[in-house]
Amino acid sequence: MFQESEIIKIAKNYVKERSKKSNIDMTIVTEHTICKPYGMIFSYVRREYYETKDEQYNTLLGNVPFLVESKTGKIIPFGSSRSIEYYLQEYEAGRWIILEDGSRVIV
């Protein structure tokens, strides 16, 4: 079982890696973090947008919310076409599955 501080570190490292790969500085939107018994859900945006709220920096695509499971430390990316409540409901019902290759399946 991972502690909250460890989960946050995993999330920050995940966003840091995505920043490196895309060459875009990103940051977690801490005020949107959701705590659940099974883990924490994080959202992230371009750092410039987070700091300035200037829409010209709101240009990220694919920056979907993600869960860090407290039991395993595993990162579960969600989608962006529906509300976070929808994805949490699917996950909690056991219908949001991540395959070994990283692809998502709703069952």
Coordinates of N, CA and C in Angstrom, one line a residue:
M1 N 0.8 -1.2 0.0 CA 0.0 0.0 0.0 C 0.9 1.2 0.0
F2 N 0.6 2.1 -0.9 CA 1.4 3.4 -1.0 C 0.8 4.5 -0.2
Q3 N 1.6 5.3 0.4 CA 1.2 6.4 1.2 C 0.9 7.6 0.2
E4 N 0.1 8.5 0.7 CA -0.2 9.7 -0.1 C 1.0 10.4 -0.7
S5 N 2.0 10.6 0.1 CA 3.2 11.3 -0.4 C 3.9 10.5 -1.5
E6 N 3.9 9.1 -1.4 CA 4.4 8.3 -2.5 C 3.6 8.4 -3.8
I7 N 2.3 8.4 -3.6 CA 1.4 8.5 -4.7 C 1.6 9.8 -5.5
I8 N 1.7 10.9 -4.7 CA 2.0 12.2 -5.3 C 3.3 12.2 -6.0
K9 N 4.3 11.6 -5.5 CA 5.6 11.5 -6.2 C 5.5 10.7 -7.5
I10 N 4.8 9.6 -7.5 CA 4.5 8.9 -8.7 C 3.9 9.7 -9.7
A11 N 2.8 10.5 -9.3 CA 2.1 11.3 -10.3 C 3.0 12.4 -10.8
K12 N 3.8 13.0 -10.0 CA 4.7 14.1 -10.5 C 5.7 13.5 -11.4
N13 N 6.2 12.3 -11.2 CA 7.2 11.7 -12.1 C 6.5 11.4 -13.4
Y14 N 5.3 10.9 -13.4 CA 4.6 10.6 -14.6 C 4.4 11.9 -15.5
V15 N 4.0 13.0 -14.9 CA 3.8 14.2 -15.6 C 5.2 14.8 -16.1
K16 N 6.2 14.6 -15.3 CA 7.6 15.0 -15.6 C 8.0 14.3 -16.9
E17 N 7.8 13.0 -16.9 CA 8.2 12.1 -18.1 C 7.4 12.6 -19.3
R18 N 6.1 12.8 -19.2 CA 5.3 13.3 -20.3 C 5.8 14.7 -20.8
S19 N 6.3 15.5 -19.8 CA 6.8 16.8 -20.2 C 8.1 16.6 -21.0
K20 N 9.0 15.7 -20.6 CA 10.2 15.5 -21.3 C 9.9 15.0 -22.7
K21 N 9.0 14.0 -22.8 CA 8.7 13.4 -24.1 C 8.1 14.4 -25.1
S22 N 7.3 15.3 -24.6 CA 6.7 16.3 -25.5 C 7.4 17.6 -25.6
N23 N 8.4 17.8 -24.7 CA 9.2 19.1 -24.7 C 8.3 20.2 -24.3
I24 N 7.3 20.0 -23.5 CA 6.3 21.0 -23.0 C 6.3 20.9 -21.5
D25 N 6.5 22.0 -20.8 CA 6.5 22.0 -19.4 C 5.1 21.9 -18.8
M26 N 4.8 20.8 -18.1 CA 3.5 20.6 -17.6 C 3.5 20.5 -16.1
T27 N 2.4 20.7 -15.5 CA 2.2 20.7 -14.0 C 0.9 20.1 -13.6
I28 N 0.9 19.5 -12.5 CA -0.4 18.9 -11.9 C -1.2 20.1 -11.4
V29 N -2.5 20.0 -11.6 CA -3.5 21.0 -11.1 C -3.9 20.5 -9.8
T30 N -3.2 20.9 -8.7 CA -3.5 20.3 -7.4 C -4.9 20.5 -6.9
E31 N -5.5 21.6 -7.2 CA -6.9 21.9 -6.7 C -7.9 20.9 -7.4
H32 N -7.5 20.2 -8.4 CA -8.5 19.3 -9.1 C -8.2 17.8 -8.6
T33 N -7.2 17.6 -7.8 CA -6.9 16.3 -7.3 C -8.1 15.7 -6.5
I34 N -8.4 14.4 -6.8 CA -9.5 13.7 -6.1 C -8.9 12.6 -5.3
C35 N -9.3 12.5 -4.1 CA -8.8 11.4 -3.2 C -9.9 10.3 -3.1
K36 N -9.6 9.1 -3.3 CA -10.5 8.0 -3.2 C -9.8 6.9 -2.3
P37 N -10.6 6.0 -1.7 CA -10.0 4.9 -0.9 C -9.0 4.1 -1.7
Y38 N -9.2 4.0 -3.0 CA -8.3 3.2 -3.9 C -7.2 3.9 -4.6
G39 N -7.1 5.2 -4.3 CA -6.0 6.0 -4.9 C -6.3 7.5 -5.1
M40 N -5.5 8.2 -5.9 CA -5.7 9.6 -6.1 C -5.8 9.8 -7.6
I41 N -6.6 10.8 -8.1 CA -6.8 11.1 -9.4 C -6.2 12.5 -9.7
F42 N -5.4 12.6 -10.7 CA -4.7 13.9 -11.0 C -5.1 14.4 -12.4
S43 N -5.0 15.7 -12.5 CA -5.1 16.4 -13.8 C -3.9 17.2 -14.0
Y44 N -3.6 17.5 -15.3 CA -2.4 18.3 -15.5 C -2.6 19.2 -16.8
V45 N -1.9 20.3 -16.8 CA -1.9 21.2 -17.9 C -0.5 21.8 -18.2
R46 N -0.4 22.6 -19.2 CA 0.8 23.3 -19.5 C 1.1 24.3 -18.3
R47 N 2.3 24.3 -17.8 CA 2.7 25.2 -16.7 C 2.3 26.6 -17.0
E48 N 2.6 27.1 -18.2 CA 2.3 28.5 -18.6 C 0.8 28.8 -18.4
Y49 N -0.1 27.9 -18.8 CA -1.5 28.0 -18.7 C -1.9 28.1 -17.2
Y50 N -1.4 27.1 -16.4 CA -1.7 27.0 -15.0 C -1.3 28.3 -14.3
E51 N -0.2 28.9 -14.6 CA 0.3 30.1 -13.9 C -0.3 31.4 -14.4
T52 N -0.7 31.5 -15.7 CA -1.2 32.7 -16.2 C -2.7 32.7 -16.5
K53 N -3.3 31.5 -16.7 CA -4.7 31.3 -17.1 C -4.9 31.9 -18.5
D54 N -3.9 32.2 -19.3 CA -4.0 32.8 -20.6 C -4.3 31.6 -21.6
E55 N -5.4 31.7 -22.3 CA -5.9 30.7 -23.1 C -4.9 30.3 -24.3
Q56 N -4.0 31.2 -24.6 CA -3.1 30.9 -25.7 C -2.2 29.7 -25.3
Y57 N -2.1 29.4 -24.0 CA -1.2 28.3 -23.5 C -2.1 27.1 -23.2
N58 N -3.4 27.1 -23.4 CA -4.2 26.0 -23.1 C -4.3 25.1 -24.4
T59 N -3.2 24.6 -24.8 CA -3.0 23.9 -26.1 C -2.7 22.4 -26.0
L60 N -2.7 21.8 -24.8 CA -2.4 20.4 -24.7 C -3.5 19.5 -25.3
L61 N -3.1 18.5 -26.0 CA -4.0 17.4 -26.4 C -3.6 16.1 -25.8
G62 N -4.5 15.3 -25.3 CA -4.1 14.0 -24.7 C -3.7 14.1 -23.3
N63 N -3.9 15.2 -22.6 CA -3.6 15.3 -21.2 C -4.8 14.9 -20.4
V64 N -5.0 13.6 -20.4 CA -6.2 13.0 -19.7 C -5.9 12.8 -18.2
P65 N -7.0 12.9 -17.4 CA -6.8 12.7 -16.0 C -6.3 11.2 -15.8
F66 N -5.6 11.0 -14.7 CA -5.1 9.6 -14.4 C -5.2 9.3 -12.9
L67 N -5.3 8.1 -12.7 CA -5.4 7.5 -11.3 C -4.1 6.9 -11.0
V68 N -3.6 7.1 -9.7 CA -2.5 6.3 -9.2 C -3.1 5.5 -8.1
E69 N -3.1 4.2 -8.4 CA -3.7 3.2 -7.4 C -2.8 3.2 -6.1
S70 N -3.5 3.3 -5.0 CA -2.8 3.2 -3.7 C -2.3 1.8 -3.4
K71 N -2.9 0.8 -3.9 CA -2.5 -0.6 -3.6 C -1.3 -1.0 -4.4
T72 N -1.2 -0.5 -5.7 CA -0.1 -1.0 -6.6 C 0.8 0.1 -7.0
G73 N 0.4 1.4 -7.0 CA 1.2 2.4 -7.5 C 1.1 2.5 -9.0
K74 N 0.2 1.7 -9.6 CA 0.0 1.7 -11.0 C -0.8 2.9 -11.5
I75 N -0.4 3.4 -12.7 CA -1.0 4.6 -13.3 C -2.1 4.1 -14.2
I76 N -3.3 4.6 -14.0 CA -4.4 4.3 -14.9 C -4.9 5.6 -15.6
P77 N -4.6 5.7 -16.9 CA -5.1 6.9 -17.6 C -6.6 6.8 -17.9
F78 N -7.3 7.9 -17.8 CA -8.7 7.9 -18.2 C -8.8 8.6 -19.5
G79 N -10.0 9.0 -19.9 CA -10.3 9.6 -21.2 C -10.6 11.1 -21.0
S80 N -10.9 11.8 -22.1 CA -11.2 13.2 -22.0 C -12.5 13.5 -22.6
S81 N -13.2 12.6 -23.2 CA -14.4 12.9 -24.0 C -15.7 12.9 -23.0
R82 N -15.5 12.4 -21.8 CA -16.6 12.4 -20.9 C -16.1 13.0 -19.5
S83 N -17.1 13.1 -18.6 CA -16.7 13.7 -17.3 C -15.9 12.7 -16.5
I84 N -15.1 13.2 -15.6 CA -14.3 12.4 -14.7 C -15.2 11.5 -13.9
E85 N -16.4 11.9 -13.6 CA -17.3 11.1 -12.8 C -17.6 9.8 -13.6
Y86 N -17.8 9.9 -14.9 CA -18.0 8.7 -15.7 C -16.9 7.7 -15.6
Y87 N -15.7 8.2 -15.8 CA -14.5 7.3 -15.8 C -14.3 6.7 -14.4
L88 N -14.6 7.4 -13.3 CA -14.5 6.9 -12.0 C -15.5 5.8 -11.8
Q89 N -16.7 6.1 -12.3 CA -17.8 5.1 -12.2 C -17.4 3.8 -12.9
E90 N -16.9 3.9 -14.1 CA -16.5 2.7 -14.9 C -15.3 2.0 -14.1
Y91 N -14.4 2.7 -13.6 CA -13.3 2.1 -12.9 C -13.8 1.4 -11.6
E92 N -14.6 2.0 -10.9 CA -15.2 1.5 -9.6 C -16.0 0.2 -9.9
A93 N -16.7 0.2 -11.1 CA -17.5 -1.0 -11.4 C -16.6 -2.1 -12.1
G94 N -15.3 -1.8 -12.2 CA -14.5 -2.9 -12.8 C -14.5 -2.9 -14.3
R95 N -15.1 -1.9 -14.9 CA -15.2 -1.9 -16.4 C -14.1 -1.1 -17.1
W96 N -13.3 -0.4 -16.4 CA -12.2 0.4 -17.1 C -10.9 -0.4 -16.9
I97 N -10.5 -1.1 -17.9 CA -9.3 -2.0 -17.8 C -8.2 -1.5 -18.7
I98 N -7.0 -1.6 -18.2 CA -5.8 -1.2 -19.0 C -5.1 -2.5 -19.3
L99 N -4.9 -2.8 -20.6 CA -4.2 -4.0 -21.0 C -2.7 -3.8 -20.9
E100 N -2.0 -4.9 -21.0 CA -0.5 -4.9 -20.9 C 0.2 -4.0 -21.8
D101 N -0.4 -3.8 -23.0 CA 0.2 -2.9 -24.0 C -0.1 -1.4 -23.8
G102 N -0.9 -1.2 -22.7 CA -1.3 0.2 -22.4 C -2.6 0.7 -23.0
S103 N -3.2 -0.2 -23.8 CA -4.5 0.2 -24.4 C -5.6 0.1 -23.4
R104 N -6.6 0.9 -23.6 CA -7.8 0.8 -22.6 C -8.9 0.1 -23.2
V105 N -9.7 -0.6 -22.4 CA -10.8 -1.4 -22.8 C -11.9 -1.1 -21.8
I106 N -13.1 -0.8 -22.3 CA -14.3 -0.7 -21.4 C -15.1 -2.0 -21.6
V107 N -15.3 -2.7 -20.6 CA -16.1 -4.0 -20.7 C -17.5 -3.9 -20.1

